[in-house]
XYZ file of C-alpha atoms in Angstrom:
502
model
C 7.235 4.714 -6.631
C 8.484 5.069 -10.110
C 5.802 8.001 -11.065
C 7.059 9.415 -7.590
C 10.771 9.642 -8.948
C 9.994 11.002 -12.202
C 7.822 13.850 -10.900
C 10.509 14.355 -9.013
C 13.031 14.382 -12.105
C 10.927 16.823 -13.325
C 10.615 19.334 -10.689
C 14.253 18.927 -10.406
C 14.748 19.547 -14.022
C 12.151 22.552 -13.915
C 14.518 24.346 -10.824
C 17.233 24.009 -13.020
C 15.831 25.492 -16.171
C 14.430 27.882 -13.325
C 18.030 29.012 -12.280
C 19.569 29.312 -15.973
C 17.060 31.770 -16.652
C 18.252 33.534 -13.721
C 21.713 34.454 -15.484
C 20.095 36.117 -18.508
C 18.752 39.261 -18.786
C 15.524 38.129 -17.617
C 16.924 37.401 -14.122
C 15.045 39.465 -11.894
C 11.481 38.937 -13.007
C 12.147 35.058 -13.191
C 13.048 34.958 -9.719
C 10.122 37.189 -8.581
C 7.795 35.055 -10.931
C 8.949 31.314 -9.173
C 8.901 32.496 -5.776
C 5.490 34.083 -6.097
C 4.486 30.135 -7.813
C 6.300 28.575 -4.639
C 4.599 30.754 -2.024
C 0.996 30.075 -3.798
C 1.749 26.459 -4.131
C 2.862 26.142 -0.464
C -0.509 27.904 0.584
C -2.784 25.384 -1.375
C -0.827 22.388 -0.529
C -3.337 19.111 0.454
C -3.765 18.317 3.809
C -5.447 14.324 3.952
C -5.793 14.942 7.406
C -7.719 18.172 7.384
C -10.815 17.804 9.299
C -10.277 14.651 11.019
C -9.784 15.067 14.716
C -11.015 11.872 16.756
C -9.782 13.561 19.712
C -7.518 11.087 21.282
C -9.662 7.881 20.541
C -7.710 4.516 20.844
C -7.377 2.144 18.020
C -6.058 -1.322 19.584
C -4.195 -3.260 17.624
C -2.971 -6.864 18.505
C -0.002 -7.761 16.494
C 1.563 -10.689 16.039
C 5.596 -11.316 17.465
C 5.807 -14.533 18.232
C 9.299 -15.955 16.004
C 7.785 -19.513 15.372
C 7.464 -19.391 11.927
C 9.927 -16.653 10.742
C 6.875 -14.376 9.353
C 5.669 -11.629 11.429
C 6.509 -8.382 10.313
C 5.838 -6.329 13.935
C 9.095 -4.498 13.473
C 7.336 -2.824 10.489
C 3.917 -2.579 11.968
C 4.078 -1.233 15.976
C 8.150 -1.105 16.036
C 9.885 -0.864 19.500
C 7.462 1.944 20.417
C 10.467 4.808 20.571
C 13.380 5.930 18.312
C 16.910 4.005 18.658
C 18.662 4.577 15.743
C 18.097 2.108 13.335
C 16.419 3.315 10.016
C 13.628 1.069 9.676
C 12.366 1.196 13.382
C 12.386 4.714 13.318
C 11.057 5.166 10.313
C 7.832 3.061 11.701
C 7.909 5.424 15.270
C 7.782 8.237 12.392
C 5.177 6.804 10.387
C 2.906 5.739 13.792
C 3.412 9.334 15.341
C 2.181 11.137 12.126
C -1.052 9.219 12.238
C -1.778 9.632 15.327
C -1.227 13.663 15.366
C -3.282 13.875 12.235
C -5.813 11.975 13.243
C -5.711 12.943 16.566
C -5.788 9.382 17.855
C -3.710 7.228 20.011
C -2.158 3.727 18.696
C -1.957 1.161 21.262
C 0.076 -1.891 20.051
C -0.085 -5.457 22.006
C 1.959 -7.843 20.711
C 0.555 -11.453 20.886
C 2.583 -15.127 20.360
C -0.175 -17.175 19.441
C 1.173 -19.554 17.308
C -1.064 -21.167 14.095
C -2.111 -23.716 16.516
C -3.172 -21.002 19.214
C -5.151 -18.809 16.921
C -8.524 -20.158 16.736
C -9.151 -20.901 20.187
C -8.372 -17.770 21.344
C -10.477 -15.654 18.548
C -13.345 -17.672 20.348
C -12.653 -16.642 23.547
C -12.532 -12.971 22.449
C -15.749 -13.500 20.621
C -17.455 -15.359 23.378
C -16.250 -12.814 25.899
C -18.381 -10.618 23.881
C -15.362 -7.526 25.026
C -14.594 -4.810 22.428
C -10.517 -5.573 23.510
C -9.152 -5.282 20.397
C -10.188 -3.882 17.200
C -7.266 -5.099 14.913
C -6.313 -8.352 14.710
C -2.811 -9.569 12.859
C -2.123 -13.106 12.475
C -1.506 -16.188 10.180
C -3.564 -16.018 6.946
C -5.008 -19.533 7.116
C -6.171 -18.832 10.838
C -7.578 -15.454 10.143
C -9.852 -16.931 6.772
C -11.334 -19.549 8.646
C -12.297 -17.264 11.380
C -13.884 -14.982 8.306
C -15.391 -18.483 7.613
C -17.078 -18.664 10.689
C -18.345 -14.733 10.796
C -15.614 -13.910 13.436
C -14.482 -10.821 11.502
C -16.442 -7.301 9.971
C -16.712 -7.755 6.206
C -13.850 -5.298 4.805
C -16.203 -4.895 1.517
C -18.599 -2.669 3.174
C -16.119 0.610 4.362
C -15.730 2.844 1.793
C -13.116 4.099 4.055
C -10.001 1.922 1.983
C -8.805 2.938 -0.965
C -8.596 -0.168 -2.316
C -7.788 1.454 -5.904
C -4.213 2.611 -4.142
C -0.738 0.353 -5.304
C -0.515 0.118 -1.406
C -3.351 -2.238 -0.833
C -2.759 -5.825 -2.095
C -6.444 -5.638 -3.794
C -5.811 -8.563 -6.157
C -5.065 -11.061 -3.173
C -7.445 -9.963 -1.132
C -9.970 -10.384 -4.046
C -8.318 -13.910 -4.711
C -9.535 -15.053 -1.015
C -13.484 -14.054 -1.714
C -15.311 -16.945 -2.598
C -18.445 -15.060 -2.968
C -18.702 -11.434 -4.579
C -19.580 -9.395 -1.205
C -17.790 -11.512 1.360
C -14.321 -9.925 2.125
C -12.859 -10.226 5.315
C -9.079 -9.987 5.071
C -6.412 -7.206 4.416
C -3.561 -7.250 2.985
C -1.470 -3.850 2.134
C 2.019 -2.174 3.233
C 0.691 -1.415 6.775
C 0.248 -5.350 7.106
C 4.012 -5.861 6.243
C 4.369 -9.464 6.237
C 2.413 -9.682 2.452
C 5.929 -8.625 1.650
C 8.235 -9.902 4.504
C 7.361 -13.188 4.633
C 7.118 -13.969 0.573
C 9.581 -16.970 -0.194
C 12.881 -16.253 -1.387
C 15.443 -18.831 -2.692
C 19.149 -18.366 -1.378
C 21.919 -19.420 -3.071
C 25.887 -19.585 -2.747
C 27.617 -17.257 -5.029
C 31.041 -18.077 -4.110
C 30.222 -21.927 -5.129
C 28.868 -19.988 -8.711
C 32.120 -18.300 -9.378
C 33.849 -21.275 -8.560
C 32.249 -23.536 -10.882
C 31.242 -20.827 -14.080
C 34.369 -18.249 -13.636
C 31.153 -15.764 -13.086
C 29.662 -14.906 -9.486
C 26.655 -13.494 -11.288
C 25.992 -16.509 -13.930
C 22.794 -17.156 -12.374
C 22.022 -13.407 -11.646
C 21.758 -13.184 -15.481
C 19.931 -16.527 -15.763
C 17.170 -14.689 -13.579
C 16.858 -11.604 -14.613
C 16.911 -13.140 -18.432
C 14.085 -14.691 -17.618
C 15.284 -17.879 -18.123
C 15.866 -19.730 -14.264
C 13.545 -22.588 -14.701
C 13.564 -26.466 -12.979
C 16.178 -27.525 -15.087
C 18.703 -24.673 -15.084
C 18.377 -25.624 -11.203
C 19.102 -29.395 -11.161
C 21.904 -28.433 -13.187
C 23.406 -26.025 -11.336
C 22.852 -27.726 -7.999
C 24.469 -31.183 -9.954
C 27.742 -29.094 -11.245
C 28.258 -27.249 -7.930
C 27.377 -30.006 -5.385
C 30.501 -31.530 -3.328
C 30.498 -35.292 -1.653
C 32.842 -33.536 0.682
C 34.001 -36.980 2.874
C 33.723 -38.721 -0.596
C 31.950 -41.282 1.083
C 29.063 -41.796 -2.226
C 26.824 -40.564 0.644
C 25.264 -37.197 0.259
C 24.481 -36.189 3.202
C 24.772 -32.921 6.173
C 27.994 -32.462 6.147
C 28.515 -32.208 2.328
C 28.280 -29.152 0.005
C 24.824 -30.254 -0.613
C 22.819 -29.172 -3.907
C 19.206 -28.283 -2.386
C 18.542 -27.621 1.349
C 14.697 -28.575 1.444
C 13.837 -29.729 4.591
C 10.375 -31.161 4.148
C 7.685 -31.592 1.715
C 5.045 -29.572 3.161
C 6.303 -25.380 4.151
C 9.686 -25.996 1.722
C 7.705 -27.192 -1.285
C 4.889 -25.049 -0.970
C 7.083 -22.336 -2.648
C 7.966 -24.303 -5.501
C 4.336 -25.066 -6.307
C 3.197 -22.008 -6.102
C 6.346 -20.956 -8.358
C 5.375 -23.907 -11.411
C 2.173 -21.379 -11.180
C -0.683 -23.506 -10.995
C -4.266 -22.181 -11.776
C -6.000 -23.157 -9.174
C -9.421 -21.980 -9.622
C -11.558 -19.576 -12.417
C -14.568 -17.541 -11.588
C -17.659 -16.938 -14.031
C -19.308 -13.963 -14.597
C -21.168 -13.629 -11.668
C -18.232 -14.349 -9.436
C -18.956 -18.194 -8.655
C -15.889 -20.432 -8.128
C -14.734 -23.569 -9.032
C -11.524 -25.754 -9.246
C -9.700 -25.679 -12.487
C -6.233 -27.526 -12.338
C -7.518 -31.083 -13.535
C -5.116 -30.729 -16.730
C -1.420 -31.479 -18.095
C 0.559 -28.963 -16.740
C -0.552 -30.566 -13.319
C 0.974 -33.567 -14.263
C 3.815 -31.732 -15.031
C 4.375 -29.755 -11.850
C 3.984 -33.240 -9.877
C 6.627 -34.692 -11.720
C 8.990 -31.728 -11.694
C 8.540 -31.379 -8.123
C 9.691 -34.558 -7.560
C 12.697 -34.764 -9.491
C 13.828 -31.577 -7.261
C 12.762 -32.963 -4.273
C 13.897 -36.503 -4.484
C 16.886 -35.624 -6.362
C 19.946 -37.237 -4.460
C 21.618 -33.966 -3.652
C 18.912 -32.570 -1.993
C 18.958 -32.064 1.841
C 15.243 -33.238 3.024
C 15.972 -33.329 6.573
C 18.369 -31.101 9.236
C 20.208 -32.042 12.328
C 20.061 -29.046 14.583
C 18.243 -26.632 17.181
C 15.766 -24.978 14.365
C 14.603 -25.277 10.974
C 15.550 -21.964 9.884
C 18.580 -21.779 11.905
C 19.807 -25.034 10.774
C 19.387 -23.580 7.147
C 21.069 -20.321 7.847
C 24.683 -22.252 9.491
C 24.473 -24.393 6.639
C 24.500 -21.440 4.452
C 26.195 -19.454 6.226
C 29.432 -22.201 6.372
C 29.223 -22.567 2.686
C 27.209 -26.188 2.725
C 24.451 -25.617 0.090
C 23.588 -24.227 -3.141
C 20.506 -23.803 -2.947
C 18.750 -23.277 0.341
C 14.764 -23.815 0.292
C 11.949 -22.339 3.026
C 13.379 -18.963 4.011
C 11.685 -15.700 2.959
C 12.430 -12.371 2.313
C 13.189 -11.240 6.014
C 15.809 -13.469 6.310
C 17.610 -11.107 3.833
C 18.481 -9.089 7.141
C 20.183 -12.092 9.067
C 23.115 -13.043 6.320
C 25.053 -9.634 6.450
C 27.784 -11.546 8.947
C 28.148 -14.549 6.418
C 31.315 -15.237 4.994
C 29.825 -17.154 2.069
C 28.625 -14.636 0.055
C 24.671 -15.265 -1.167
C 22.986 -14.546 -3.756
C 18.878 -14.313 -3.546
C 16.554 -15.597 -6.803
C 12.756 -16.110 -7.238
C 11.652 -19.578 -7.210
C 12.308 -21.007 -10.936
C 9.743 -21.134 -13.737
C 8.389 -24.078 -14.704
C 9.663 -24.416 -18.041
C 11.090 -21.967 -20.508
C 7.178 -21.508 -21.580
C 6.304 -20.085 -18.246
C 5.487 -16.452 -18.619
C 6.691 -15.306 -15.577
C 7.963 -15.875 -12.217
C 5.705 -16.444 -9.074
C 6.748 -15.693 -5.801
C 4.794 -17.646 -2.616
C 3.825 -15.919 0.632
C 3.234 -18.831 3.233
C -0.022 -20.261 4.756
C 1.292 -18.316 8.342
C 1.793 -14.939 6.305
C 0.416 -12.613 8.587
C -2.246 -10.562 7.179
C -5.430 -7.862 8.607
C -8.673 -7.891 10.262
C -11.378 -6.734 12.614
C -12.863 -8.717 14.680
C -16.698 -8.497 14.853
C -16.765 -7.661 18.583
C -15.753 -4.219 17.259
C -19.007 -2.032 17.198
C -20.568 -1.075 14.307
C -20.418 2.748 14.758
C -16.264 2.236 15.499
C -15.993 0.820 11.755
C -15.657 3.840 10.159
C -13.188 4.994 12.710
C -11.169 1.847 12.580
C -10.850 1.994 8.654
C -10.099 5.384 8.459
C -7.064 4.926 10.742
C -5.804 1.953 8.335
C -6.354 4.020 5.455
C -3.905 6.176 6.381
C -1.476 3.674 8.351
C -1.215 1.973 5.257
C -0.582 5.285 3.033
C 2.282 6.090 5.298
C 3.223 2.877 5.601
C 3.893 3.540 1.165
C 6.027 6.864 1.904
C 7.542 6.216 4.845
C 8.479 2.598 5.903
C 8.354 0.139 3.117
C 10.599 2.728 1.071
C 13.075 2.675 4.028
C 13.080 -1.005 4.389
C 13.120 -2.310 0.827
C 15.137 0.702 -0.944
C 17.373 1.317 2.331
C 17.686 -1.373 4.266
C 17.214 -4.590 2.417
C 18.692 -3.386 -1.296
C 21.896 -1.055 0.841
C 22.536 -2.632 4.292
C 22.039 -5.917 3.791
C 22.262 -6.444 -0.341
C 25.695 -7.455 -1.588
C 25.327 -5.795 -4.761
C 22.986 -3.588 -6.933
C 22.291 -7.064 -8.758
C 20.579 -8.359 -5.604
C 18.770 -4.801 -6.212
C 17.507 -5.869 -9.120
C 16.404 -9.637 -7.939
C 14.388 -7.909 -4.992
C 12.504 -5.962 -7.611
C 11.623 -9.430 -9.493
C 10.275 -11.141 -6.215
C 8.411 -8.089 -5.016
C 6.578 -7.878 -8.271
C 6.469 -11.369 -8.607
C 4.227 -12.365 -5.507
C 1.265 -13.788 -6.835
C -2.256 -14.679 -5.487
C -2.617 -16.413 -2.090
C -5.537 -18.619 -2.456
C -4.251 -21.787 -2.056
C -2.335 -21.231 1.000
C -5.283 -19.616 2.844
C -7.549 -21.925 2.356
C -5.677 -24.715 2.353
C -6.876 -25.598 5.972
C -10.246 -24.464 5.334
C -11.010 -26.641 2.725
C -9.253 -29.950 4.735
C -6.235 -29.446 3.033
C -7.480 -29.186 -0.545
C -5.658 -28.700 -3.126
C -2.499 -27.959 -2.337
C -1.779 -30.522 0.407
C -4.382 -33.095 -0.769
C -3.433 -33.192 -4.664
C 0.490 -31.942 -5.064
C 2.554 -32.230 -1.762
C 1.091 -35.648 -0.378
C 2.498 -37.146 -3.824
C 5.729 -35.058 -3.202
C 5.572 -36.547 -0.067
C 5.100 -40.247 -1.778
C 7.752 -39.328 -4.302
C 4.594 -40.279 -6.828
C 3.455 -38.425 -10.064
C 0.762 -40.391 -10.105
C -1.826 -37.273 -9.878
C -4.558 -38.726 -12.029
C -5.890 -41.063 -9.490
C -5.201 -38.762 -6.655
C -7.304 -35.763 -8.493
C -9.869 -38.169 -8.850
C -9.681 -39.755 -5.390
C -9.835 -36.680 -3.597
C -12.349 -34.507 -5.847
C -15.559 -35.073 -4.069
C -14.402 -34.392 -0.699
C -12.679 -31.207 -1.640
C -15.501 -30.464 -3.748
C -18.234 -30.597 -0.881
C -15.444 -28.535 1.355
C -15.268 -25.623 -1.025
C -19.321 -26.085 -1.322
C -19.080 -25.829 2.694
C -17.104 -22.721 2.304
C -19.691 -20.607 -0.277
C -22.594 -21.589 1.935
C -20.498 -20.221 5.029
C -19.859 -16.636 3.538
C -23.803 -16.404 2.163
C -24.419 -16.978 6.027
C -22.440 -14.406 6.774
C -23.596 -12.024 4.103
C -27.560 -12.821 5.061
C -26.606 -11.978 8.587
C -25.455 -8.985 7.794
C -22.208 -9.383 8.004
């Protein structure tokens, strides 16, 4: 995007020396001279569709809508299906409409409401059936690698079709998720929105902020110094946290410091934020776990003090989590609030607390950087292997370019439009949005987190959140065999899949 502006600068900068020129004596054959350029570059200008006609072919493409975990990103992917007005929605019936007329093919969105517990069975039936239905598949992340697990899905490292070299594919994640070199069965890029949509963001009150530092954007410059971190949180939620019945109880009802309602989705974030190394590769691409070290220790224990921390809000009285979280924000009761992503941005414009978004803190002050968390029902690519062979290259070409114009045409619109103008309170927010984006960090973890029976996130770091214990020594060691043989379980899978031909 950046290289795209300053070309732009440029050409804008070129015009202008262009037309200066013009007022000299020179004027005539300067004008002949560009508009002869301009013609001539006109007449060569690429075409990426040129010779591609598939002459009305179908791609089918079952996306996810169902609202039970706040993170599908349909509205970015298939839209309403017609123009309405809104920028974003028709900037997808643009983007969907010039694919199809280059290609010459016809999208046909179904939207599905499987939720995480739905998924699996109903892959089977589609694979039993043994019915070329669909040939895209959206869904949750943790869902969609297991079914890769069990050779559900066409192995995305065969096409040559992706650019996988292009900013708009999320190579490094989807890399992160192979467990064996060859074996790649998810997607993850601008066309599959919800890599960005659903990545955890942590709200916070800014009126509270000015209240308490005389400065609405004190923490604004904490962040974007680099320096928001564990600590700079429990203080700020322990100076700006109100026991508003005075009752010594803190409690709903209260200006509470941290709305974190539950150790397992809430936390996950803050984990994955302490940025713990999970696993390392050698150099032929085999895996193995590599977090049995100090700064585990430390993430346990810093964890804990935010979790367990008396002004923190570990449990919600009300219709929905995220609901719940968004009146509580909304009426000024937290600080902090924990477990909401990105999207959510869209659904505080009518607040009359004014908030304030931040990445998840650092660590410490040693941390390097920030690291933003996607969740374990992040919905993310793939084709199922009831898809026919010879349709591959037609199905990959089609995402290819759904996800180039998903670059140009919709995630500008949403992020630079809609999310940083319509719904931002201030260029600072701007600037915060720009932190998170770059800040979302490899997905591992979360997607296998299920696979591998809930090792290691669950098994070694939010169980002992859970337990309010830092005792991670004895849990690494009491749990290392089993997830062990499970990731063991997992390379012998995808060599399976890879002898089969798949």
């Amino acid at each position: 995007m950046k290289n795209k502006i300053a070309l732009f600068l440029a050409l804008v900068l070129s015009l202008s020396t262009a037309a200066m020129t013009a007022c000299g004596d020179t004027a005539e054959e300067t004008t002949a001279d560009t508009s002869t350029e301009t013609v001539e570059a006109a007449e060569t200008e690429y075409d990426p569709y040129a010779g591609y006609d598939y002459q009305g072919k179908a791609l089918r493409i079952y996306s996810s809508a169902d609202e039970f975990d706040s993170t599908n990103a349909h509205f970015l992917i298939g839209g309403t299906g017609e123009t309405n007005g809104e920028i974003v929605n028709d900037a997808v019936y643009a983007r969907n409409i010039k694919v199809e007329e280059g290609l010459k093919v016809k999208l046909e969105y179904t939207t599905c409401d499987w939720t995480y517990s739905d998924i699996a069975a109903g892959i089977d039936q589609l694979i039993m059936a043994g019915d070329s239905v669909y040939d895209v598949v959206i869904n949750d992340i943790f869902r969609l690698v297991e079914a890769g697990i069990k050779g559900q899905l066409h192995n995305v490292a065969k096409t040559d079709k992706l650019n996988l070299d292009a900013s708009y594919w999320y190579t490094e994640a989807m890399e992160d998720l192979v467990m064996v070199p060859g074996a790649m069965y998810i997607m993850m890029s601008d066309y599959f929105a919800d890599s960005l949509a659903s990545a955890h963001v942590l709200y916070y009150n800014k009126d509270v902020i000015l209240n308490n530092y005389g400065d609405a954007n004190y923490l604004h410059n904490i962040i974007t110094e680099g320096d928001f971190t564990q600590d700079v949180m429990v203080s700020i939620m322990e100076t700006c946290s109100v026991d508003l019945d005075g009752d010594g109880v803190w409690e709903q009802g209260d200006l509470m410091g941290y709305i974190v309602p539950g150790y397992w989705g809430p936390m996950m974030p803050v984990v994955t934020g302490f940025d713990v190394q999970y696993i390392e590769r050698d150099e032929n691409g085999n895996v193995s776990f590599n977090f049995n070290n100090e700064r585990s220790v430390e993430v346990i224990t810093a964890c804990n003090e935010l979790f367990h921390h008396e002004r923190s809000l570990r449990s919600l009285d009300g219709d929905t989590l995220q609901g719940t979280i968004h009146t509580l924000m909304a009426n000024g009761q937290g600080v902090f609030a924990g477990y909401l992503r990105l999207s959510d941005f869209g659904k505080m414009r009518d607040y009359e607390t004014t908030i304030g978004l931040a990445p998840y803190p650092k660590l410490n002050e040693a941390q390097a950087s920030y690291v933003s968390s996607l969740h374990d029902t992040s919905e993310v690519g793939s084709v199922l292997l009831t898809t026919p062979v010879g349709d591959l290259d037609f199905v990959f070409t089609c995402l290819e370019f759904l996800t180039m114009e998903a670059s140009e045409m919709v995630i500008p619109v949403w992020f630079e439009e809609a999310l940083k103008v319509k719904y931002s309170s201030g260029a600072e927010d701007a600037v915060v949005l720009d932190i998170i984006r770059e800040s979302i960090d490899k997905p591992f973890a979360l997607a296998y987190q299920s696979a591998l029976g809930g090792y290691p996130l669950p098994a070694c770091f939010l169980n002992l959140i859970n337990a309010n214990s830092n005792d991670f020594a004895s849990n690494y060691q009491s749990t290392k065999a089993a997830g062990e043989a499970a990731l063991a379980s997992v390379v012998e899978a995808y060599k399976s899949n890879l002898e089969n031909g798949n």
